[in-house]
Coordinates of C-alpha atoms and ligand atoms in Angstrom, one line a residue:
M1 CA 38.6 4.5 -16.6
T2 CA 40.5 5.8 -13.6
E3 CA 40.6 3.7 -10.5
P4 CA 38.0 5.1 -8.0
T5 CA 39.5 6.5 -4.9
R6 CA 39.2 4.3 -1.9
V7 CA 36.9 5.5 0.9
P8 CA 38.9 6.2 4.1
P9 CA 38.3 3.5 6.7
E10 CA 36.8 5.9 9.2
K11 CA 33.8 6.3 6.9
L12 CA 33.2 2.6 6.8
D13 CA 31.5 0.2 9.2
E14 CA 33.5 -2.3 11.3
A15 CA 32.5 -5.3 9.1
Q16 CA 33.5 -3.4 5.9
I17 CA 37.0 -2.7 7.4
S18 CA 37.5 -6.2 8.7
G19 CA 36.3 -7.7 5.5
A20 CA 34.5 -10.5 7.3
G21 CA 30.9 -11.4 8.2
D22 CA 27.7 -9.4 7.7
M23 CA 27.0 -5.7 8.4
D24 CA 27.5 -5.3 12.2
P25 CA 24.3 -5.1 14.2
A26 CA 24.7 -1.5 15.3
S27 CA 25.3 -0.4 11.7
F28 CA 22.4 -2.4 10.5
R29 CA 20.1 -0.9 13.1
A30 CA 21.1 2.7 12.2
A31 CA 21.0 2.1 8.4
A32 CA 17.7 0.3 8.7
H33 CA 16.2 3.2 10.7
A34 CA 17.5 5.6 8.1
T35 CA 15.9 3.5 5.4
V36 CA 12.5 3.5 7.1
D37 CA 12.8 7.3 7.1
I38 CA 13.5 7.2 3.4
M39 CA 10.6 5.0 2.8
A40 CA 8.2 7.1 4.9
D41 CA 9.5 10.3 3.2
Y42 CA 8.9 8.7 -0.2
L43 CA 5.3 7.7 0.6
E44 CA 4.5 11.0 2.2
G45 CA 5.8 13.0 -0.7
I46 CA 4.7 10.8 -3.5
R47 CA 1.8 13.1 -4.6
E48 CA 4.3 15.8 -5.5
R49 CA 6.2 13.6 -8.0
P50 CA 5.4 13.1 -11.7
V51 CA 3.7 9.7 -12.0
L52 CA 5.9 8.8 -14.9
P53 CA 9.5 9.8 -14.8
Q54 CA 10.4 12.2 -17.6
V55 CA 13.3 10.0 -18.9
E56 CA 14.3 8.5 -22.2
P57 CA 15.1 4.8 -22.7
G58 CA 18.8 4.2 -22.2
S59 CA 19.4 7.4 -20.3
L60 CA 19.6 5.7 -16.9
A61 CA 22.1 2.9 -17.1
P62 CA 25.0 5.4 -17.8
L63 CA 24.3 7.0 -14.5
F64 CA 25.5 3.9 -12.7
A65 CA 29.1 2.7 -12.4
S66 CA 29.8 0.3 -15.3
V67 CA 31.6 -2.2 -13.1
A68 CA 30.9 -3.3 -9.5
P69 CA 33.1 -1.5 -6.9
E70 CA 36.1 -3.4 -5.8
A71 CA 36.3 -1.5 -2.5
P72 CA 33.5 -1.2 0.1
E73 CA 31.4 2.0 0.0
P74 CA 29.6 3.6 3.0
I75 CA 26.0 2.7 3.3
G76 CA 25.0 6.4 3.8
E77 CA 26.4 7.1 0.3
I78 CA 24.6 4.1 -1.2
L79 CA 21.3 5.3 0.3
A80 CA 21.9 8.8 -0.9
D81 CA 22.5 7.5 -4.4
Y82 CA 19.3 5.5 -4.1
R83 CA 17.4 8.7 -3.4
R84 CA 19.2 10.5 -6.2
L85 CA 19.2 7.9 -8.9
I86 CA 16.4 5.5 -8.2
E87 CA 13.5 7.3 -6.6
P88 CA 13.1 10.0 -9.3
N89 CA 13.5 7.5 -12.1
V90 CA 10.9 4.9 -11.3
T91 CA 7.3 4.9 -12.5
H92 CA 5.4 5.5 -9.3
W93 CA 3.0 2.7 -8.8
Q94 CA 2.3 4.1 -5.3
H95 CA 1.1 7.4 -6.8
P96 CA -2.5 8.2 -6.1
R97 CA -3.0 9.2 -9.8
F98 CA -1.5 6.0 -11.2
F99 CA -4.6 4.8 -13.2
A100 CA -2.8 2.6 -15.7
Y101 CA -3.0 -1.2 -16.2
F102 CA -4.4 -2.5 -12.8
S103 CA -3.4 -0.8 -9.7
S104 CA -0.9 -2.6 -7.6
A105 CA -0.5 -0.3 -4.6
A106 CA 1.5 -1.6 -1.6
S107 CA 0.0 -0.7 1.8
G108 CA 2.0 0.3 4.8
P109 CA 1.4 -2.9 6.7
G110 CA 2.2 -4.9 3.6
I111 CA 5.5 -3.1 3.3
I112 CA 6.3 -3.8 7.0
G113 CA 5.5 -7.4 6.2
E114 CA 8.0 -7.3 3.3
M115 CA 10.7 -5.9 5.6
L116 CA 10.2 -8.7 8.2
T117 CA 10.1 -11.3 5.4
A118 CA 13.5 -10.1 4.2
A119 CA 14.9 -10.3 7.7
L120 CA 13.7 -13.8 8.3
N121 CA 14.8 -14.9 4.8
A122 CA 12.8 -18.1 5.3
N123 CA 12.5 -20.3 2.3
V124 CA 9.1 -22.0 2.4
M125 CA 9.9 -25.0 0.4
L126 CA 9.5 -27.7 3.0
W127 CA 7.7 -27.6 6.3
R128 CA 11.1 -28.3 7.9
T129 CA 12.6 -25.2 6.3
S130 CA 9.9 -22.9 7.5
P131 CA 7.3 -24.4 9.9
A132 CA 5.6 -21.0 10.6
G133 CA 5.9 -20.1 6.9
T134 CA 4.1 -23.3 5.9
E135 CA 1.4 -23.3 8.5
L136 CA 0.8 -19.5 8.3
E137 CA 0.4 -20.0 4.5
Q138 CA -2.3 -22.6 5.2
V139 CA -4.0 -20.3 7.7
V140 CA -3.9 -17.2 5.4
V141 CA -5.1 -19.1 2.4
D142 CA -8.0 -20.2 4.4
W143 CA -8.7 -16.7 5.7
F144 CA -8.9 -15.6 2.0
R145 CA -11.1 -18.5 1.2
Q146 CA -13.6 -17.6 3.9
G147 CA -13.3 -13.9 3.2
L148 CA -14.1 -14.5 -0.5
G149 CA -17.1 -16.7 0.5
L150 CA -15.8 -19.9 -1.0
P151 CA -16.7 -23.3 0.4
E152 CA -14.5 -25.4 2.7
G153 CA -13.4 -27.8 -0.1
F154 CA -11.0 -25.1 -1.4
D155 CA -7.4 -25.3 -0.3
G156 CA -4.5 -23.6 -2.0
L157 CA -1.2 -21.8 -2.0
L158 CA 0.6 -18.6 -2.7
T159 CA 2.7 -17.9 -5.8
D160 CA 4.4 -14.9 -7.2
T161 CA 2.0 -14.0 -10.0
A162 CA -1.3 -14.9 -11.6
S163 CA 0.7 -16.1 -14.6
M164 CA 2.3 -18.7 -12.3
S165 CA -0.9 -19.6 -10.6
S166 CA -2.7 -20.2 -13.9
L167 CA 0.3 -22.2 -15.2
I168 CA 0.0 -24.5 -12.2
A169 CA -3.7 -24.8 -12.7
L170 CA -3.4 -25.8 -16.3
A171 CA -0.6 -28.2 -15.5
A172 CA -3.0 -29.8 -13.0
A173 CA -5.7 -29.8 -15.7
R174 CA -3.3 -31.6 -18.0
E175 CA -2.7 -34.3 -15.4
A176 CA -6.4 -34.5 -14.5
A177 CA -7.2 -35.4 -18.2
G178 CA -5.1 -38.5 -17.7
T179 CA -2.2 -37.6 -20.0
D180 CA 0.5 -38.4 -17.4
A181 CA 2.4 -35.6 -19.0
A182 CA 4.3 -35.0 -15.8
A183 CA 6.1 -38.3 -16.2
Q184 CA 6.0 -38.9 -19.9
G185 CA 5.9 -35.4 -21.5
L186 CA 3.8 -34.8 -24.6
P187 CA 6.0 -34.6 -27.7
A188 CA 5.6 -37.5 -30.2
R189 CA 3.0 -39.3 -28.0
T190 CA 0.8 -41.4 -30.2
D191 CA -1.5 -42.3 -27.2
V192 CA -2.4 -38.7 -26.4
P193 CA -4.4 -36.6 -28.8
K194 CA -3.6 -32.9 -29.2
L195 CA -4.9 -31.0 -26.1
R196 CA -7.2 -28.0 -26.2
V197 CA -7.9 -25.3 -23.6
Y198 CA -10.7 -22.8 -24.1
A199 CA -10.8 -19.2 -23.0
S200 CA -12.5 -16.1 -24.3
A201 CA -10.9 -13.7 -26.8
E202 CA -10.5 -11.3 -23.9
A203 CA -8.7 -13.8 -21.6
H204 CA -5.3 -12.6 -20.3
S205 CA -2.2 -13.5 -22.3
S206 CA -0.9 -15.4 -19.3
I207 CA -3.2 -18.3 -20.2
E208 CA -1.7 -18.4 -23.7
K209 CA 1.8 -18.3 -22.1
A210 CA 0.9 -21.1 -19.8
C211 CA 0.0 -23.2 -22.9
M212 CA 3.3 -22.3 -24.5
T213 CA 5.3 -23.1 -21.3
L214 CA 3.5 -26.4 -20.7
G215 CA 4.3 -27.8 -24.1
L216 CA 0.7 -27.6 -25.3
G217 CA 1.7 -24.8 -27.7
R218 CA -0.2 -21.5 -28.2
S219 CA -2.3 -23.2 -30.8
A220 CA -3.8 -25.4 -28.0
L221 CA -5.6 -22.3 -26.7
V222 CA -8.9 -21.8 -28.5
R223 CA -10.0 -18.2 -28.2
I224 CA -13.8 -18.1 -28.0
P225 CA -15.6 -15.0 -29.3
T226 CA -17.3 -12.6 -26.9
D227 CA -20.6 -10.9 -26.9
D228 CA -21.3 -7.2 -27.1
Q229 CA -20.2 -6.9 -23.5
F230 CA -16.9 -8.7 -24.0
R231 CA -18.2 -11.9 -22.2
L232 CA -17.4 -15.4 -23.5
R233 CA -20.2 -16.7 -25.7
I234 CA -21.5 -20.0 -24.4
D235 CA -22.9 -21.1 -27.8
A236 CA -19.5 -20.6 -29.4
L237 CA -17.8 -22.5 -26.6
E238 CA -20.1 -25.5 -27.0
R239 CA -19.6 -25.5 -30.7
A240 CA -15.8 -25.3 -30.4
I241 CA -15.7 -28.2 -28.0
A242 CA -17.9 -30.4 -30.1
E243 CA -16.0 -29.6 -33.3
D244 CA -12.7 -30.3 -31.6
R245 CA -13.9 -33.6 -30.2
A246 CA -15.1 -34.6 -33.7
A247 CA -11.7 -33.6 -35.1
G248 CA -9.9 -35.8 -32.5
Y249 CA -8.6 -33.2 -30.1
L250 CA -8.7 -33.7 -26.3
P251 CA -10.3 -30.8 -24.5
I252 CA -8.8 -30.5 -21.0
A253 CA -9.8 -27.1 -19.5
L254 CA -12.0 -24.0 -19.6
V255 CA -10.7 -20.7 -18.4
G256 CA -13.3 -18.2 -17.3
T257 CA -12.4 -14.7 -16.4
V258 CA -14.1 -12.5 -13.8
G259 CA -12.7 -9.1 -14.6
T260 CA -10.9 -9.3 -17.9
T261 CA -7.8 -7.1 -18.4
S262 CA -9.1 -4.8 -21.1
T263 CA -12.6 -4.1 -19.9
T264 CA -13.1 -6.1 -16.6
S265 CA -15.9 -8.0 -18.3
V266 CA -17.3 -11.1 -16.6
D267 CA -17.6 -14.5 -18.3
P268 CA -20.7 -16.6 -17.6
V269 CA -18.8 -18.8 -15.1
A270 CA -21.9 -20.7 -13.8
E271 CA -22.7 -21.8 -17.3
M272 CA -19.1 -22.7 -18.0
A273 CA -19.1 -24.7 -14.8
E274 CA -22.0 -26.7 -16.1
I275 CA -20.2 -27.4 -19.4
A276 CA -17.0 -28.3 -17.6
R277 CA -19.0 -30.8 -15.5
R278 CA -20.8 -32.3 -18.5
E279 CA -17.6 -32.5 -20.6
G280 CA -15.3 -33.6 -17.8
L281 CA -13.1 -30.5 -18.1
W282 CA -11.1 -28.6 -15.5
L283 CA -12.5 -25.1 -14.9
H284 CA -10.0 -22.4 -13.9
V285 CA -11.3 -19.0 -13.0
D286 CA -9.0 -16.0 -13.5
A287 CA -10.1 -13.3 -11.1
A288 CA -6.6 -11.9 -10.7
Y289 CA -7.9 -8.3 -10.5
A290 CA -11.6 -8.5 -9.6
G291 CA -11.4 -11.2 -6.9
A292 CA -11.0 -8.5 -4.2
V293 CA -14.7 -7.5 -4.8
A294 CA -15.8 -10.9 -3.6
L295 CA -14.8 -9.9 -0.1
I296 CA -18.0 -7.9 -0.1
P297 CA -20.9 -10.4 0.2
E298 CA -23.5 -8.1 -1.4
R299 CA -21.3 -7.8 -4.5
R300 CA -20.7 -11.5 -5.2
G301 CA -23.2 -11.6 -8.1
P302 CA -20.5 -11.5 -10.8
F303 CA -18.8 -14.4 -9.1
A304 CA -21.8 -16.8 -9.3
G305 CA -20.6 -20.3 -10.2
W306 CA -16.9 -19.8 -9.3
E307 CA -17.4 -22.0 -6.2
L308 CA -17.8 -24.9 -8.8
A309 CA -14.4 -24.2 -10.3
D310 CA -11.5 -26.6 -9.9
S311 CA -9.2 -23.7 -9.4
I312 CA -9.3 -19.9 -9.0
V313 CA -6.6 -17.3 -9.1
T314 CA -6.8 -13.9 -7.5
N315 CA -3.9 -11.5 -6.8
P316 CA -3.4 -10.0 -3.4
H317 CA -0.8 -7.8 -5.1
K318 CA -3.5 -6.2 -7.3
W319 CA -6.5 -4.9 -5.5
F320 CA -5.8 -6.3 -2.0
F321 CA -3.1 -3.8 -1.4
A322 CA -0.2 -6.3 -0.9
P323 CA 3.2 -5.4 -2.2
V324 CA 4.3 -7.2 -5.4
D325 CA 4.5 -10.2 -5.4
A326 CA 1.6 -12.3 -4.1
S327 CA -0.9 -14.4 -6.0
L328 CA -3.4 -16.7 -4.4
L329 CA -4.2 -20.0 -6.2
L330 CA -7.2 -21.7 -4.7
T331 CA -8.2 -25.2 -5.7
R332 CA -10.5 -28.0 -4.7
R333 CA -8.0 -30.5 -6.1
M334 CA -4.7 -30.1 -4.3
P335 CA -3.8 -33.7 -4.8
V336 CA -3.9 -33.2 -8.6
L337 CA -1.5 -30.2 -8.3
R338 CA 0.8 -32.5 -6.4
N339 CA 0.6 -35.1 -9.1
A340 CA 1.7 -32.4 -11.6
F341 CA 4.7 -31.2 -9.6
S342 CA 5.8 -33.5 -6.9
L343 CA 9.4 -34.7 -7.1
V344 CA 11.3 -35.5 -3.9
P345 CA 15.0 -36.3 -4.3
E346 CA 16.8 -37.8 -1.3
Y347 CA 18.3 -34.5 -0.2
L348 CA 14.8 -33.0 0.2
R349 CA 13.5 -35.8 2.4
T350 CA 13.0 -35.0 6.0
L351 CA 14.0 -38.2 7.8
D352 CA 13.0 -37.4 11.4
Q353 CA 9.6 -35.9 10.9
A354 CA 6.7 -36.9 13.0
G355 CA 3.4 -37.0 11.1
P356 CA 2.5 -35.8 7.6
V357 CA 3.2 -32.2 6.8
R358 CA 2.7 -30.0 3.8
D359 CA 5.8 -29.4 1.8
Y360 CA 4.6 -26.7 -0.6
N361 CA 7.4 -27.2 -3.2
E362 CA 5.5 -30.4 -4.2
Y363 CA 2.7 -28.2 -5.7
T364 CA 4.8 -25.8 -7.7
P365 CA 7.4 -25.9 -10.5
Q366 CA 10.0 -24.1 -8.4
L367 CA 11.6 -25.3 -5.2
G368 CA 12.4 -22.1 -3.3
R369 CA 9.5 -20.1 -2.2
R370 CA 9.2 -16.7 -0.5
F371 CA 7.4 -16.3 2.8
R372 CA 4.5 -14.4 1.3
A373 CA 1.9 -15.3 3.9
L374 CA 3.6 -13.1 6.5
K375 CA 2.8 -9.8 4.8
L376 CA -0.7 -10.9 4.0
W377 CA -1.3 -11.9 7.6
I378 CA 0.0 -8.6 8.9
M379 CA -2.0 -6.7 6.3
L380 CA -5.3 -8.5 6.8
R381 CA -5.0 -8.0 10.6
Y382 CA -4.2 -4.4 10.2
F383 CA -7.1 -3.5 7.9
G384 CA -9.5 -6.2 9.0
L385 CA -11.8 -7.6 6.3
E386 CA -14.1 -4.7 7.2
G387 CA -11.4 -2.2 6.3
M388 CA -10.6 -4.0 3.1
R389 CA -14.2 -3.9 2.1
H390 CA -14.6 -0.3 2.9
R391 CA -11.6 0.6 0.7
I392 CA -12.7 -1.5 -2.2
E393 CA -16.2 0.0 -2.0
S394 CA -14.8 3.4 -2.2
H395 CA -12.9 2.5 -5.4
L396 CA -16.1 1.1 -6.9
A397 CA -17.9 4.3 -6.0
M398 CA -15.2 6.4 -7.6
A399 CA -15.4 4.4 -10.8
A400 CA -19.1 4.7 -10.9
R401 CA -18.8 8.5 -10.6
F402 CA -16.1 8.7 -13.3
A403 CA -18.3 6.6 -15.6
D404 CA -21.1 9.1 -15.0
W405 CA -18.9 12.0 -15.9
V406 CA -17.9 10.3 -19.2
D407 CA -21.5 9.5 -20.0
G408 CA -22.6 13.0 -19.3
D409 CA -20.0 14.6 -21.6
P410 CA -21.0 14.8 -25.3
D411 CA -17.3 14.8 -26.4
F412 CA -16.6 11.5 -24.7
E413 CA -17.9 8.0 -25.0
R414 CA -17.8 5.0 -22.7
M415 CA -16.6 1.9 -24.6
A416 CA -17.5 -0.9 -22.2
P417 CA -19.7 -1.5 -19.1
T418 CA -18.0 -0.7 -15.8
P419 CA -18.8 -3.7 -13.5
F420 CA -15.8 -3.0 -11.2
S421 CA -13.4 0.0 -10.9
T422 CA -12.0 0.3 -14.4
V423 CA -13.5 2.8 -16.9
C424 CA -12.9 2.3 -20.6
F425 CA -13.7 5.4 -22.7
R426 CA -12.5 7.5 -25.6
Y427 CA -12.6 11.1 -26.7
R428 CA -15.0 11.4 -29.6
P429 CA -15.6 15.1 -30.2
A430 CA -19.2 15.9 -31.0
S431 CA -18.0 17.3 -34.3
L432 CA -16.9 13.8 -35.4
A433 CA -19.8 11.9 -33.9
A434 CA -21.9 11.9 -37.1
T435 CA -19.2 10.4 -39.2
Q436 CA -17.6 8.2 -36.6
D437 CA -18.4 4.9 -38.3
E438 CA -16.7 5.9 -41.5
P439 CA -13.2 4.4 -41.7
A440 CA -11.4 7.8 -42.1
A441 CA -13.2 9.3 -39.2
S442 CA -12.7 6.2 -37.1
E443 CA -9.0 6.3 -37.7
R444 CA -8.9 10.0 -36.9
I445 CA -10.6 9.3 -33.6
D446 CA -8.1 6.5 -32.8
E447 CA -5.3 8.9 -33.6
L448 CA -6.8 11.6 -31.4
N449 CA -7.0 9.2 -28.5
T450 CA -3.4 8.0 -28.9
R451 CA -2.4 11.7 -28.8
L452 CA -4.6 12.4 -25.9
M453 CA -3.2 9.5 -23.8
D454 CA 0.3 10.7 -24.7
A455 CA -0.5 14.2 -23.7
I456 CA -2.0 13.2 -20.4
N457 CA 0.9 11.0 -19.5
K458 CA 3.5 13.6 -20.5
T459 CA 2.1 16.1 -17.9
G460 CA 3.2 13.7 -15.2
K461 CA 0.0 14.5 -13.3
A462 CA -1.6 11.1 -14.0
F463 CA -0.8 7.8 -15.8
V464 CA -3.5 6.1 -17.9
S465 CA -3.1 3.2 -20.3
H466 CA -5.1 1.9 -23.2
T467 CA -6.5 -1.1 -25.0
R468 CA -8.2 -1.8 -28.3
L469 CA -11.9 -2.8 -28.3
H470 CA -13.4 -3.9 -31.6
G471 CA -10.3 -2.5 -33.2
R472 CA -10.8 1.0 -31.6
M473 CA -8.3 2.8 -29.5
V474 CA -9.7 3.1 -25.9
I475 CA -8.3 4.8 -22.8
R476 CA -8.6 3.0 -19.5
V477 CA -8.7 4.6 -16.0
A478 CA -8.2 1.8 -13.4
I479 CA -8.9 2.8 -9.9
G480 CA -7.6 0.7 -7.0
N481 CA -4.9 2.7 -5.2
L482 CA -5.2 3.2 -1.5
R483 CA -4.0 6.7 -1.8
T484 CA -6.5 7.8 -4.5
Q485 CA -8.9 10.4 -3.2
D486 CA -12.0 12.0 -4.7
A487 CA -9.9 15.1 -5.5
D488 CA -7.5 13.0 -7.6
L489 CA -10.4 11.7 -9.6
V490 CA -11.7 15.2 -10.1
S491 CA -8.3 16.4 -11.2
V492 CA -7.7 13.6 -13.6
W493 CA -11.1 14.1 -15.3
Q494 CA -10.3 17.8 -15.6
L495 CA -6.8 17.0 -17.0
I496 CA -8.3 14.6 -19.6
R497 CA -10.8 17.3 -20.7
D498 CA -8.2 20.1 -20.8
E499 CA -5.8 18.0 -22.8
A500 CA -8.5 16.9 -25.1
A501 CA -9.6 20.5 -25.7
A502 CA -6.0 21.4 -26.5
L503 CA -5.7 18.8 -29.3
T504 CA -6.1 20.1 -32.8
V505 CA -8.9 18.2 -34.4
A506 CA -8.9 18.1 -38.2
P507 CA -12.4 18.8 -39.6
P508 CA -14.2 15.8 -41.2
A509 CA -12.9 15.2 -44.8
Ligands
PLP1 N1 -5.1 -12.3 -15.3 C1 -5.7 -11.1 -15.5 C2 -7.2 -11.0 -15.6 C3 -4.9 -9.9 -15.4 O1 -5.4 -8.7 -15.6 C4 -3.5 -10.1 -15.2 C5 -2.6 -8.9 -15.2 O2 -3.0 -7.8 -15.2 C6 -2.9 -11.3 -15.1 C7 -3.8 -12.4 -15.2 C8 -1.5 -11.6 -14.9 O3 -1.1 -11.1 -13.7 P1 0.4 -11.4 -13.1 O4 1.2 -10.1 -13.5 O5 0.3 -11.5 -11.7 O6 1.0 -12.6 -13.8

């Protein structure tokens, strides 16, 4: 490789020439203003971009220098390269027709919050290291608690993801069961039976991962079968717990999901709470996606019983319009979380502190913590709870409309109820309806839907994802992006039907 030519000094900032200190303030101001313009242009023009970049795996890394530059480069060129190399080659989560997975759209005020967070660079590990970060987190957690209609006994904290929140909850459940695993670990303990956690077959993989990470092992998670609406079956849960107790296992926790990942189904949380009480188990509720709906008092039906949970997770970075990352873990048992994670070496003690304070690192596996409350505080104030409710309602209405369109089309079939804003359906041309239960036809329908999803996504006009339900390939349209308008919904439905019509369907064998 030839040595890159050095940039002439007149093109560099003062700090780059002197080789000392940070970017100088005037250069920072100018570059940051230019960056805001780039951000605003990106968001303004996002609708015109293909949702999925039309790139092949491995094609991007070669566009970048293979070694870090020895010499400084002008910020203007770096930002130009950002526009040229990064923007066109990301999957556009901010796009109004991003309907895949669960939407995770970042709002303007949330983005502003991220900018300020980066400037402060406050590490919210101790009260001392970020007094406002700590106390604002307490305030914002309580704003959410009240907004979601949960009782005063709930406290909590912010983490990066629902996966981390659930891991913390299950670590607390492990302590609450009297294992003292935080101090003694679990391997080769003769005084602690093998532990068991119960969740439905539809529960998110993060629960299983938490069991892996916590040393319980994946086999500790008992997957309880679901009913015809993908909800955990209480009879099967009761039987599994009884059989496990008889076999010498120690049940420690139940995980109920309100809004499962595949279909957004809702487990019978109130009944699970009763079992948890009777059996002395920790109840964790995973409402990572659907929790936002509980901001609307009239729509709290599916959440009945979650106020009895020991812990609840919901993700502001999913349907609350916060930029990634932000997960909210609420719990009625903060001291147990602390038992699970508190470790205070000398260098973290604050020697001159008046009065007790909250040091959030004592409740989490990691020490360093981002100041996530700032963006949430800005965002909640900007929209107001009213504004949040209004936007969530509009997504629910869009999903109901989309479900109606699917139901009204003889060539399509809805594959699950739509309790929130995600519609699960498949293409099942009327010509194949009569034979759909025969294995050959069933496979053909699966294959058609795989091709259909691929065709939709290749157009770049929308991005949808899939799941499997009862072994069948199902397409999901998840609505939850602030920028999605009725016209986007109309156009994606048209796109789906056009692409389906263009598929060649082999006649029944
Ligand atoms: N729980 C549910 C129900 C989810 O749908 C998801 C992700 O979509 C998660 C947990 C994991 O979320 P995270 O990516 O924040 O760990």
